[in-house]
Amino acid sequence: MCIRDRPTLLRRGKMGTVQGDPAWRLTDTGARIDPLSLQQAPRQASVLERLHKSPHELPRKELDVPMGVLHTMHGKGWIEPLQQTAPPKDAANLVLKSNIRLSRDQQAAVSAIRDSLGEFHAFLLEGVTGSGKTEVYLQVIESVINQNHQALVLVPEIGLTPQLVDRFRRRFPVRIALLHSGLSDRERLHAWQLARSGSAPIILGTRSAIFTPLQRPGILIIDEEHDTSLKQQDGFRYSARDLAVWRSRFCRIPIVLGSATPSLETLENVNLGKYRHLILHTRVGAAGLPQIGLIDVRGKRMQDGLSPPLLAAIQRHLDADGQVLLFLNRRGYAPALICHACGWIAHCERCDARMTFHASNHQLCCHHCGSQRNMHNTCPKCGSAALITLGQGTERVEDALASHFPDHERVRIDRDTTRRKGELESLLDKARSGHGRILLGTQMLAKGHHFPDVTLVGIIDADQGLFGSDFRSSERMAQLIIQVAGRAGRADRPGEVIIQTHHPEHPQLCLLIREGYAAFAKAALEERRATCLPPYASLALLRAEALRRDLPMKFLECAQSLAASQGTQGVEYWGPVPSPMERRAGRYRAQLLLQAPRRSDLQRLLRLWVPELERLEHSRQVRWSLDVDPQDTL
Ligand code: ADP
Ligand code: ZN
Ligand code: ZN
């Protein structure tokens, strides 16, 4: 290979590894140390702090401490010098060759993607958790870097864990620009510059990183493509997945969408022949897929949401030295507080919603607007002291687990236990190390984490997802069940998954369990086709809200007449109607849904309609927003 083909990075000698004075970076262990805990060692604390804030390694000059301090910290395993290698003879040395032997499926996937480098191609890489998707990304990225191009990898917010970053760092001794919501403006700018100048061959980020400028784009990868956090829900609404596909077509580079549970939209694109389907059929190593079983909880004596068969299964797995993971997508102690004497229920004053009781701070809390108030001692309506809590959240289940299994340490992971910096990491550590025997959590626990010792996964309440009011509820439920189930029986231990439900005959649930996600997705797509919903139609949702109840509806009625006057061939209307939760945070909300079997019809209407909306009477009295391809219609 001639010298011109070498990555510019090497030509300019910017490997961050100047011989004799290496740059330093945090190790995985170091990343978990809170600098504040090092008050006795202020210089070490300052090094940690700087490295925490920096998206890449830093030279000693910038760390501004004597070498001895760095050596001490290196000795503790907190930091490490960036590998000192002689400048490589050719670019292929840039990445450390992995000595992993790819499975046949992985090999096929890597070859297909590699062969497409330099052109636009869309791939769906489907494989359950642990089937080796990330390894496929890494091997493809290796080729991309060797061709002196850049790889942009997008993961959901919750997936950008230190483990993932560490895996990339260990594999590629090159600059990696990290982009996530926790960066300061300066850090973000710096990461952008690394990407734009081309000096970072890898850009690893969350959904907003789709806008990162690239000097020499080579590939786009979206991990967990089904994950809804890929769509920004507030302000400027965009789907990072759709943008990414558009961008790779524009740049003429391949895009890889990876998932264990692909979205129905993506599967339809496979059906249409637009995306190529690459499948990793088995898990790496001996790990088989877990057995999934339903527990019919009808008529069973439940103890804080746990049925006797589930309790027995937990005991059985703990006795056999397994780890147990329980999933409940509801935080707090109980989702309702009711007066046993008169039936009064604690509602939020600003929303059409019930207050959730949180035992930890003895507060009632609204999960929709965030307002809080002190727990009542007596009923505000009748004065009775007989206030009782109904239903269960993670706090309550944790209490119940503590009394049933007092000898087994529990780890609860939800928004309440992970508010402070570093808490999530330390809880995940406890879970991963096997210290915590019973893991309990909301979807924060369901996604992307690897717990090799888990042998039992329990889904405490599947009914929540089965009867959601949004048309995507069942798709989400299925994805979640498969994702959570993917946590069981990794490594060499067989896993078991137990789902509690009042509806064991629910057809979609049964199909999912008997035949798997692909069969579920096929049936769900047929249903979408019959009801003319995405991906067989395009939707746009016009939302409006105001302090006065009548205004949103008035605005939307005007908006609808306007559209009617502009000609609406091919587009149907639903509404305007008050939103399912009409009042939120003190504002009344309403919505108008547009539905078009042909996207071009919808686009034509939107082009005429949207610029005129501002001029409508009431448009200044309401807050309105248009959501094209809404992720939910709530
Ligand atoms: P996924 O991204 O699908 O969850 P990973 O790529 O993380 O899967 O693979 C799961 C584990 O198996 C990782 O520890 C990875 O290093 C390892 N692994 C992946 N592919 C192979 C392979 N071909 N041979 C051996 N180990 C592998
Ligand atoms: Zn009362
Ligand atoms: Zn509220």
XYZ file of C-alpha atoms and ligand atoms in Angstrom:
663
model
C 0.000 0.000 0.000
C 1.475 3.319 -0.946
C 1.865 6.072 1.529
C -0.933 8.156 0.039
C -3.467 5.560 1.112
C -2.560 5.844 4.747
C -5.082 7.503 6.967
C -4.344 11.189 7.240
C -4.386 10.625 10.918
C -1.179 8.670 10.642
C 0.410 10.946 8.095
C -0.017 13.837 10.438
C 1.255 11.798 13.332
C -1.824 12.501 15.357
C -2.286 9.123 16.884
C -2.241 10.738 20.299
C 0.815 8.618 20.912
C 3.861 10.725 20.713
C 6.807 8.529 21.545
C 8.198 9.238 24.989
C 5.249 11.225 26.262
C 2.161 9.117 25.947
C -1.367 10.364 26.206
C -3.496 8.951 29.009
C -7.005 7.731 29.158
C -9.411 6.351 31.736
C -9.821 2.641 32.100
C -13.177 1.068 32.713
C -12.396 0.944 36.434
C -11.199 4.530 36.486
C -14.376 5.672 34.790
C -16.326 4.436 37.780
C -14.362 6.357 40.408
C -15.999 9.536 41.551
C -13.342 12.280 41.726
C -15.205 13.728 44.709
C -14.319 10.635 46.693
C -10.624 11.485 46.403
C -10.422 14.513 48.621
C -7.225 13.184 50.182
C -5.573 13.063 46.773
C -6.498 16.273 44.968
C -4.061 15.765 42.098
C -5.438 12.346 41.312
C -8.918 13.765 41.586
C -8.067 16.489 39.092
C -6.686 13.945 36.621
C -9.811 11.856 36.910
C -11.977 14.873 36.498
C -10.236 16.005 33.355
C -10.271 12.573 31.824
C -13.936 12.110 32.738
C -14.737 15.252 30.828
C -12.590 14.538 27.841
C -14.013 12.428 25.039
C -10.534 11.108 24.244
C -7.105 10.632 25.744
C -5.083 13.607 27.052
C -1.340 14.284 27.025
C 0.443 14.819 30.335
C 0.864 18.491 29.555
C -2.876 18.958 29.749
C -3.244 16.849 32.836
C -0.744 19.095 34.536
C 0.550 16.736 37.227
C 3.935 15.100 37.792
C 4.580 11.763 36.097
C 4.631 10.031 39.500
C 0.961 10.795 40.043
C 0.088 9.232 36.704
C 2.165 6.163 37.505
C 0.439 5.745 40.852
C -2.928 5.926 39.150
C -1.792 3.555 36.457
C -0.766 1.156 39.215
C -4.271 1.295 40.622
C -5.621 0.431 37.200
C -7.504 3.696 36.834
C -5.740 5.126 33.837
C -3.571 3.793 31.071
C -1.130 5.222 28.592
C -2.280 4.963 25.041
C -0.533 2.079 23.398
C 2.903 3.043 22.231
C 3.435 1.478 18.909
C 5.911 2.425 16.303
C 4.157 4.138 13.417
C 2.590 1.333 11.415
C 4.107 0.424 8.103
C 0.785 0.389 6.449
C -2.687 1.357 7.387
C -3.834 -2.181 7.999
C -1.872 -2.129 11.221
C -3.999 0.655 12.445
C -6.457 -1.650 14.100
C -5.611 -4.524 16.336
C -6.527 -7.694 14.555
C -9.053 -9.535 16.599
C -8.445 -13.221 17.019
C -12.128 -14.067 17.114
C -13.248 -16.638 14.569
C -16.505 -15.514 13.123
C -19.444 -17.864 12.901
C -20.685 -18.661 9.434
C -23.593 -16.227 9.772
C -21.293 -13.508 11.032
C -18.869 -14.144 8.220
C -21.642 -13.893 5.648
C -22.854 -10.644 7.173
C -19.397 -9.106 7.328
C -18.647 -10.056 3.715
C -21.944 -8.736 2.409
C -21.458 -5.402 4.131
C -17.780 -5.142 3.215
C -18.574 -5.816 -0.413
C -20.957 -2.911 -0.441
C -18.524 -0.320 0.915
C -18.417 2.649 -1.385
C -22.052 2.383 -2.470
C -25.437 2.869 -0.919
C -26.917 -0.326 0.465
C -29.225 -0.812 3.409
C -28.904 -3.892 5.587
C -30.978 -5.212 8.412
C -28.717 -7.206 10.707
C -31.059 -9.298 12.803
C -29.897 -11.410 15.690
C -30.822 -11.938 19.309
C -28.768 -10.370 22.051
C -25.494 -12.216 22.256
C -25.574 -13.430 18.669
C -22.537 -11.337 17.806
C -23.952 -8.272 16.055
C -21.498 -5.919 17.702
C -18.660 -8.139 16.576
C -19.945 -7.789 13.016
C -19.963 -3.997 13.361
C -16.428 -4.050 14.704
C -15.078 -6.151 11.862
C -16.764 -4.017 9.250
C -15.517 -0.850 10.907
C -12.041 -2.299 10.746
C -12.279 -2.400 6.958
C -13.782 1.054 6.831
C -10.927 2.535 8.844
C -8.381 0.707 6.783
C -9.845 2.336 3.714
C -9.295 5.625 5.469
C -12.994 6.286 5.944
C -15.080 7.083 8.985
C -17.736 5.049 10.736
C -20.683 6.691 12.464
C -22.347 4.409 15.011
C -25.610 5.398 16.675
C -26.941 3.665 19.745
C -29.901 4.459 21.992
C -29.161 6.792 24.876
C -29.270 3.961 27.317
C -27.012 1.771 25.199
C -24.014 4.062 25.305
C -22.483 2.369 28.300
C -18.851 2.518 29.388
C -18.616 -1.189 28.438
C -19.495 -0.482 24.844
C -17.137 2.468 24.644
C -14.443 0.383 26.244
C -14.965 -2.394 23.743
C -14.437 0.026 20.884
C -11.414 1.561 22.575
C -9.778 -1.756 23.220
C -10.315 -2.772 19.645
C -9.282 0.394 17.879
C -6.365 2.471 19.088
C -7.630 5.444 17.140
C -9.478 8.542 18.135
C -13.093 7.926 18.930
C -15.394 10.906 19.074
C -18.123 10.346 21.645
C -21.369 12.250 21.349
C -24.108 12.015 23.924
C -26.442 14.242 25.855
C -24.126 14.528 28.850
C -21.525 16.650 27.053
C -20.883 20.319 27.664
C -21.000 22.593 24.636
C -17.248 22.757 24.524
C -16.929 18.987 24.602
C -19.541 18.608 21.927
C -17.804 21.119 19.728
C -14.555 19.297 20.227
C -16.113 15.972 19.262
C -17.676 17.577 16.189
C -14.335 18.985 15.182
C -12.732 15.585 15.506
C -15.416 14.184 13.221
C -15.452 17.001 10.734
C -11.703 17.217 10.367
C -11.581 13.472 9.904
C -9.200 12.981 12.791
C -11.664 10.684 14.535
C -12.189 7.609 12.339
C -14.990 6.443 14.637
C -17.889 8.486 15.899
C -19.953 6.797 18.540
C -23.032 8.603 19.684
C -26.673 8.717 20.581
C -29.449 9.681 18.199
C -28.608 13.380 17.850
C -25.171 12.385 16.561
C -26.814 11.685 13.207
C -26.107 15.332 12.397
C -22.372 15.022 12.990
C -20.398 16.290 10.001
C -18.017 13.735 8.544
C -14.943 14.370 6.466
C -14.835 10.936 4.830
C -18.023 9.011 5.585
C -17.619 5.264 5.111
C -20.501 3.592 6.893
C -23.470 4.305 9.116
C -24.529 1.833 11.776
C -27.653 2.055 13.890
C -27.739 -0.385 16.722
C -31.115 -1.244 18.292
C -32.812 0.321 15.306
C -36.275 -0.447 16.704
C -35.609 1.620 19.788
C -37.977 4.550 20.007
C -35.390 6.739 21.645
C -34.095 7.054 18.104
C -36.902 9.464 17.486
C -36.607 12.819 19.173
C -39.929 13.444 20.847
C -39.782 17.134 21.653
C -38.961 20.260 19.763
C -37.573 19.527 16.345
C -38.958 16.117 15.572
C -36.958 13.769 13.473
C -36.351 10.096 13.208
C -32.660 9.422 13.348
C -33.237 6.143 11.533
C -34.989 7.712 8.567
C -32.461 10.511 8.433
C -29.637 8.024 8.574
C -30.983 6.045 5.634
C -31.404 9.256 3.711
C -27.908 10.383 4.601
C -26.238 7.149 3.569
C -28.014 7.243 0.247
C -26.821 10.788 -0.231
C -23.236 9.919 0.742
C -23.330 6.626 -1.189
C -22.284 4.526 1.723
C -23.866 1.457 3.284
C -26.070 1.593 6.340
C -26.540 -1.246 8.794
C -29.612 -1.390 11.012
C -29.108 -3.869 13.819
C -31.706 -5.352 16.146
C -32.973 -8.481 17.835
C -36.483 -7.189 17.284
C -36.605 -5.087 14.121
C -39.304 -2.486 13.778
C -42.206 -3.416 11.536
C -41.255 -0.573 9.186
C -37.810 -2.009 8.668
C -39.158 -5.519 8.159
C -41.516 -4.193 5.523
C -38.570 -2.588 3.752
C -36.964 -6.023 3.748
C -40.159 -7.506 2.304
C -40.129 -4.890 -0.423
C -36.561 -5.749 -1.277
C -35.244 -2.329 -0.299
C -33.139 -3.624 2.576
C -31.098 -6.762 2.562
C -31.720 -9.102 5.463
C -28.711 -10.553 7.258
C -29.548 -12.942 10.058
C -27.448 -14.263 12.900
C -29.396 -17.376 13.817
C -27.727 -18.512 16.991
C -26.100 -17.125 20.032
C -22.365 -17.224 20.263
C -21.077 -20.257 22.138
C -23.354 -22.872 23.565
C -25.965 -20.535 24.956
C -29.367 -21.599 23.717
C -32.507 -19.522 23.703
C -34.522 -19.563 26.906
C -37.832 -21.315 27.418
C -40.671 -18.803 27.668
C -43.733 -19.676 29.739
C -46.910 -17.873 30.755
C -48.379 -17.790 34.219
C -52.127 -17.282 34.198
C -52.561 -15.116 37.276
C -56.370 -15.048 37.166
C -57.741 -15.975 40.546
C -54.273 -16.505 42.012
C -53.452 -15.007 45.362
C -50.996 -12.331 44.427
C -48.512 -10.959 46.893
C -47.544 -7.459 45.864
C -47.853 -8.423 42.238
C -45.984 -11.715 42.561
C -47.887 -14.968 42.015
C -47.058 -18.121 43.982
C -45.633 -19.889 40.890
C -43.347 -16.945 40.178
C -42.202 -16.827 43.797
C -41.508 -20.553 43.658
C -39.520 -20.180 40.450
C -37.445 -17.389 41.968
C -36.677 -19.598 44.940
C -35.745 -22.494 42.694
C -33.315 -20.431 40.640
C -31.754 -18.781 43.682
C -31.263 -22.199 45.270
C -29.516 -23.368 42.126
C -27.207 -20.371 42.362
C -28.806 -18.572 39.452
C -29.393 -14.866 39.219
C -32.947 -13.578 38.791
C -34.078 -10.565 36.791
C -37.554 -9.127 37.258
C -39.039 -6.551 34.998
C -41.798 -4.097 35.831
C -42.190 -0.973 33.799
C -43.567 1.169 36.593
C -41.521 2.989 39.158
C -42.608 4.170 42.574
C -44.425 2.202 45.245
C -47.982 2.129 43.922
C -49.670 3.807 40.959
C -52.769 4.825 42.927
C -53.820 6.001 46.359
C -57.462 5.516 47.256
C -59.660 6.162 50.299
C -61.163 2.912 51.510
C -64.000 4.787 53.213
C -65.304 7.014 50.415
C -63.470 6.030 47.236
C -61.562 9.296 46.747
C -58.506 8.858 44.507
C -55.415 11.049 44.546
C -55.255 12.852 41.200
C -52.711 15.254 39.863
C -53.990 18.803 39.996
C -52.436 19.606 36.642
C -53.058 16.400 34.667
C -55.827 13.906 33.990
C -53.771 11.330 35.802
C -53.392 9.610 39.121
C -50.564 10.351 41.472
C -48.040 7.602 42.110
C -47.085 6.990 45.707
C -43.348 6.937 46.387
C -42.474 5.386 49.712
C -38.829 6.459 49.753
C -39.680 10.124 50.274
C -43.299 9.638 51.314
C -44.555 11.752 48.437
C -47.226 11.599 45.818
C -45.725 12.196 42.458
C -47.183 12.725 38.987
C -45.193 10.864 36.357
C -46.576 13.057 33.580
C -45.782 16.563 34.788
C -43.398 15.850 37.646
C -45.411 17.642 40.318
C -45.124 16.331 43.854
C -46.952 16.756 47.095
C -46.791 15.315 50.565
C -48.665 12.133 51.231
C -51.970 12.730 52.996
C -52.500 11.300 56.465
C -56.244 11.416 56.087
C -58.607 11.544 53.128
C -59.083 15.162 52.004
C -62.697 14.389 51.161
C -64.067 12.465 54.139
C -61.315 12.701 56.713
C -60.930 8.957 57.095
C -57.477 7.603 57.827
C -58.156 4.503 55.746
C -55.999 5.423 52.770
C -54.713 2.460 50.816
C -52.377 2.035 47.895
C -53.424 0.076 44.817
C -51.210 -1.747 42.369
C -47.445 -1.986 42.462
C -44.373 -0.277 41.243
C -40.763 -1.331 41.567
C -40.420 0.056 45.125
C -43.191 -2.139 46.398
C -41.974 -5.239 44.624
C -38.534 -4.619 46.078
C -40.033 -4.543 49.565
C -41.863 -7.766 48.869
C -38.709 -9.431 47.580
C -36.846 -8.304 50.692
C -39.322 -10.078 52.899
C -39.541 -13.229 50.778
C -35.833 -13.582 50.094
C -34.069 -11.762 52.907
C -30.782 -13.584 52.359
C -30.362 -12.546 48.750
C -29.132 -9.126 47.855
C -31.355 -7.123 45.528
C -30.480 -4.486 42.982
C -33.214 -2.133 41.861
C -32.630 -0.101 38.746
C -35.077 2.594 37.731
C -35.079 6.335 37.318
C -35.388 6.856 41.069
C -32.372 4.796 42.048
C -30.130 6.212 39.337
C -30.652 9.941 39.536
C -27.170 10.823 40.666
C -24.143 10.527 38.496
C -22.415 7.191 38.833
C -25.345 5.435 40.505
C -26.435 3.544 37.419
C -22.910 2.335 36.831
C -22.398 1.152 40.366
C -25.743 -0.674 40.395
C -24.959 -2.291 37.052
C -21.602 -3.348 38.458
C -23.288 -4.949 41.381
C -25.632 -6.738 38.999
C -22.902 -7.881 36.668
C -20.494 -9.011 39.345
C -23.197 -11.336 40.624
C -23.233 -9.587 43.980
C -26.878 -8.718 43.583
C -28.824 -11.981 43.207
C -32.201 -10.467 42.374
C -32.268 -7.691 39.824
C -35.415 -5.657 39.550
C -36.065 -2.773 37.247
C -37.916 -0.873 34.591
C -36.891 -0.799 30.954
C -33.585 0.737 32.029
C -32.702 -2.799 32.988
C -34.149 -4.412 29.885
C -31.924 -2.922 27.263
C -28.469 -3.731 26.138
C -26.923 -4.898 29.382
C -25.204 -8.223 29.670
C -25.745 -10.226 32.837
C -24.157 -13.582 32.181
C -25.423 -15.287 35.356
C -29.101 -14.538 34.941
C -31.051 -17.780 34.594
C -34.588 -16.570 35.297
C -36.329 -13.545 33.846
C -39.767 -12.657 35.180
C -42.078 -10.183 33.485
C -44.335 -9.109 36.299
C -47.091 -7.524 34.257
C -47.456 -8.173 30.531
C -51.007 -6.800 30.493
C -49.694 -3.252 30.680
C -48.381 -3.587 27.146
C -51.168 -5.723 25.718
C -53.802 -3.076 26.153
C -51.991 0.156 25.488
C -54.096 2.674 23.610
C -51.535 3.282 20.893
C -51.372 1.235 17.719
C -47.735 0.444 18.398
C -48.324 -0.886 21.920
C -48.265 -4.529 20.967
C -45.152 -4.116 18.813
C -43.400 -2.489 21.760
C -44.584 -5.176 24.123
C -43.282 -7.907 21.869
C -39.926 -6.163 21.474
C -39.638 -5.689 25.174
C -40.467 -9.302 25.993
C -37.875 -10.546 23.538
C -35.296 -8.049 24.760
C -35.884 -8.938 28.384
C -35.917 -12.621 27.549
C -32.580 -12.072 25.851
C -31.158 -11.426 29.291
C -31.713 -14.999 30.429
C -29.339 -17.888 30.053
C -26.426 -16.301 28.359
C -23.090 -18.034 28.731
C -23.552 -21.752 29.249
C -26.552 -21.814 31.569
C -30.017 -22.459 30.186
C -32.516 -19.735 30.868
C -36.167 -19.578 31.774
C -38.572 -16.725 31.150
C -41.864 -16.364 32.973
C -44.546 -13.909 31.971
C -47.423 -13.062 34.298
C -50.685 -12.160 32.594
C -54.441 -12.144 33.055
C -54.789 -12.932 29.354
C -52.916 -16.128 28.616
C -54.979 -16.614 25.434
C -54.094 -13.259 23.940
C -53.419 -14.227 20.314
C -50.422 -11.989 19.710
C -48.815 -12.939 22.991
C -49.291 -16.629 22.259
C -47.928 -16.302 18.763
C -44.878 -14.472 20.045
C -44.158 -17.132 22.604
C -44.920 -20.160 20.473
C -43.331 -19.063 17.246
C -41.094 -16.141 18.037
C -40.707 -12.544 17.005
C -40.657 -13.115 13.256
C -44.049 -14.822 13.319
C -45.432 -12.135 15.578
C -44.118 -9.428 13.275
C -45.655 -11.076 10.227
C -49.087 -11.186 11.853
C -48.750 -7.667 13.186
C -47.849 -6.409 9.710
C -50.913 -8.113 8.250
C -53.035 -6.361 10.813
C -51.433 -3.020 10.007
C -52.133 -3.583 6.348
C -55.777 -4.374 7.033
C -56.207 -1.246 9.150
C -54.169 0.948 6.840
C -51.590 1.921 9.435
C -47.825 2.387 9.036
C -45.897 1.073 7.243
C -48.861 0.783 4.850
C -49.849 4.387 5.339
C -48.148 7.579 6.363
C -49.378 9.490 9.352
C -49.036 13.055 10.517
C -50.336 14.285 13.826
C -51.141 17.914 14.449
C -51.163 18.574 18.171
C -52.356 21.689 19.943
C -52.479 22.677 23.580
C -53.576 25.669 25.598
C -54.589 26.721 29.075
C -58.158 27.237 27.871
C -59.968 24.058 27.072
C -61.813 25.207 23.943
C -58.864 26.700 22.092
C -56.999 23.590 20.921
C -60.163 22.132 19.400
C -61.034 25.444 17.750
C -57.590 25.774 16.250
C -57.667 22.217 14.949
C -61.141 22.645 13.485
C -59.890 25.657 11.545
C -56.853 23.665 10.479
C -59.082 20.924 9.193
C -61.294 23.302 7.207
C -58.181 24.857 5.761
C -56.964 21.469 4.578
C -60.382 20.678 3.138
C -60.257 23.903 1.143
C -56.831 23.010 -0.197
C -57.924 19.648 -1.542
C -57.194 16.500 0.346
C -57.241 13.704 -2.200
C -55.775 10.580 -0.777
C -55.650 11.864 2.799
C -58.080 10.939 5.548
C -58.738 12.758 8.806
C -59.340 11.502 12.278
C -60.497 14.168 14.658
C -59.897 16.679 15.883
C -60.368 15.011 19.243
C -59.130 15.724 22.745
C -55.915 13.779 23.409
C -56.264 10.543 25.379
C -54.891 12.374 28.407
C -56.571 15.669 27.749
C -54.948 17.784 30.428
C -51.253 17.589 31.099
C -49.175 19.994 33.167
C -52.142 22.341 33.347
C -52.714 22.486 29.595
C -55.583 21.069 27.567
C -54.549 19.081 24.553
C -56.179 17.958 21.339
C -55.043 16.361 18.117
C -55.864 15.884 14.479
C -54.546 12.806 12.728
C -53.900 12.667 8.990
C -53.570 9.323 7.305
C -52.556 8.652 3.715
C -51.930 5.316 2.017
C -49.574 7.097 -0.373
C -46.880 9.197 1.214
C -46.757 11.579 -1.726
C -50.389 12.562 -1.109
C -49.593 13.455 2.475
C -46.497 15.378 1.478
C -48.366 17.362 -1.127
C -50.962 18.371 1.424
C -48.389 19.236 4.080
C -46.511 21.470 1.659
C -49.573 23.623 1.112
C -51.064 23.350 4.526
C -48.268 23.844 7.027
C -47.153 27.329 5.900
C -50.756 28.518 6.238
C -51.318 27.128 9.711
C -49.562 30.076 11.317
C -52.033 32.438 9.796
C -55.053 30.704 11.259
C -57.188 32.377 13.830
C -56.210 31.011 17.273
C -52.791 29.922 16.044
C -51.176 32.349 18.436
C -53.329 31.294 21.336
C -52.261 27.687 21.250
C -48.988 25.850 21.165
C -49.074 23.586 18.192
C -46.704 21.119 16.621
C -46.794 18.816 13.665
C -45.396 15.338 14.061
C -44.814 13.472 10.812
C -44.543 9.708 11.345
C -45.479 10.008 15.007
C -44.090 7.266 17.218
C -47.224 7.367 19.289
C -50.597 8.922 18.847
C -51.229 9.709 22.492
P -24.656 -8.759 20.315
O -24.141 -7.418 19.887
O -25.484 -9.433 19.257
O -25.329 -8.747 21.642
P -21.879 -9.391 20.748
O -21.172 -9.028 19.510
O -21.774 -8.450 21.900
O -23.395 -9.737 20.466
O -21.371 -10.843 21.172
C -21.672 -11.421 22.436
C -20.370 -11.933 23.050
O -19.819 -12.970 22.244
C -19.303 -10.889 23.161
O -18.598 -11.089 24.348
C -18.414 -11.121 21.955
O -17.084 -10.713 22.186
C -18.501 -12.612 21.786
N -18.391 -13.030 20.390
C -18.997 -12.473 19.314
N -18.707 -13.161 18.192
C -17.905 -14.181 18.556
C -17.268 -15.269 17.841
N -17.415 -15.426 16.532
N -16.518 -16.110 18.570
C -16.366 -15.971 19.894
N -16.940 -14.994 20.620
C -17.700 -14.100 19.969
Zn -62.439 9.397 51.942
Zn -49.341 15.894 36.581
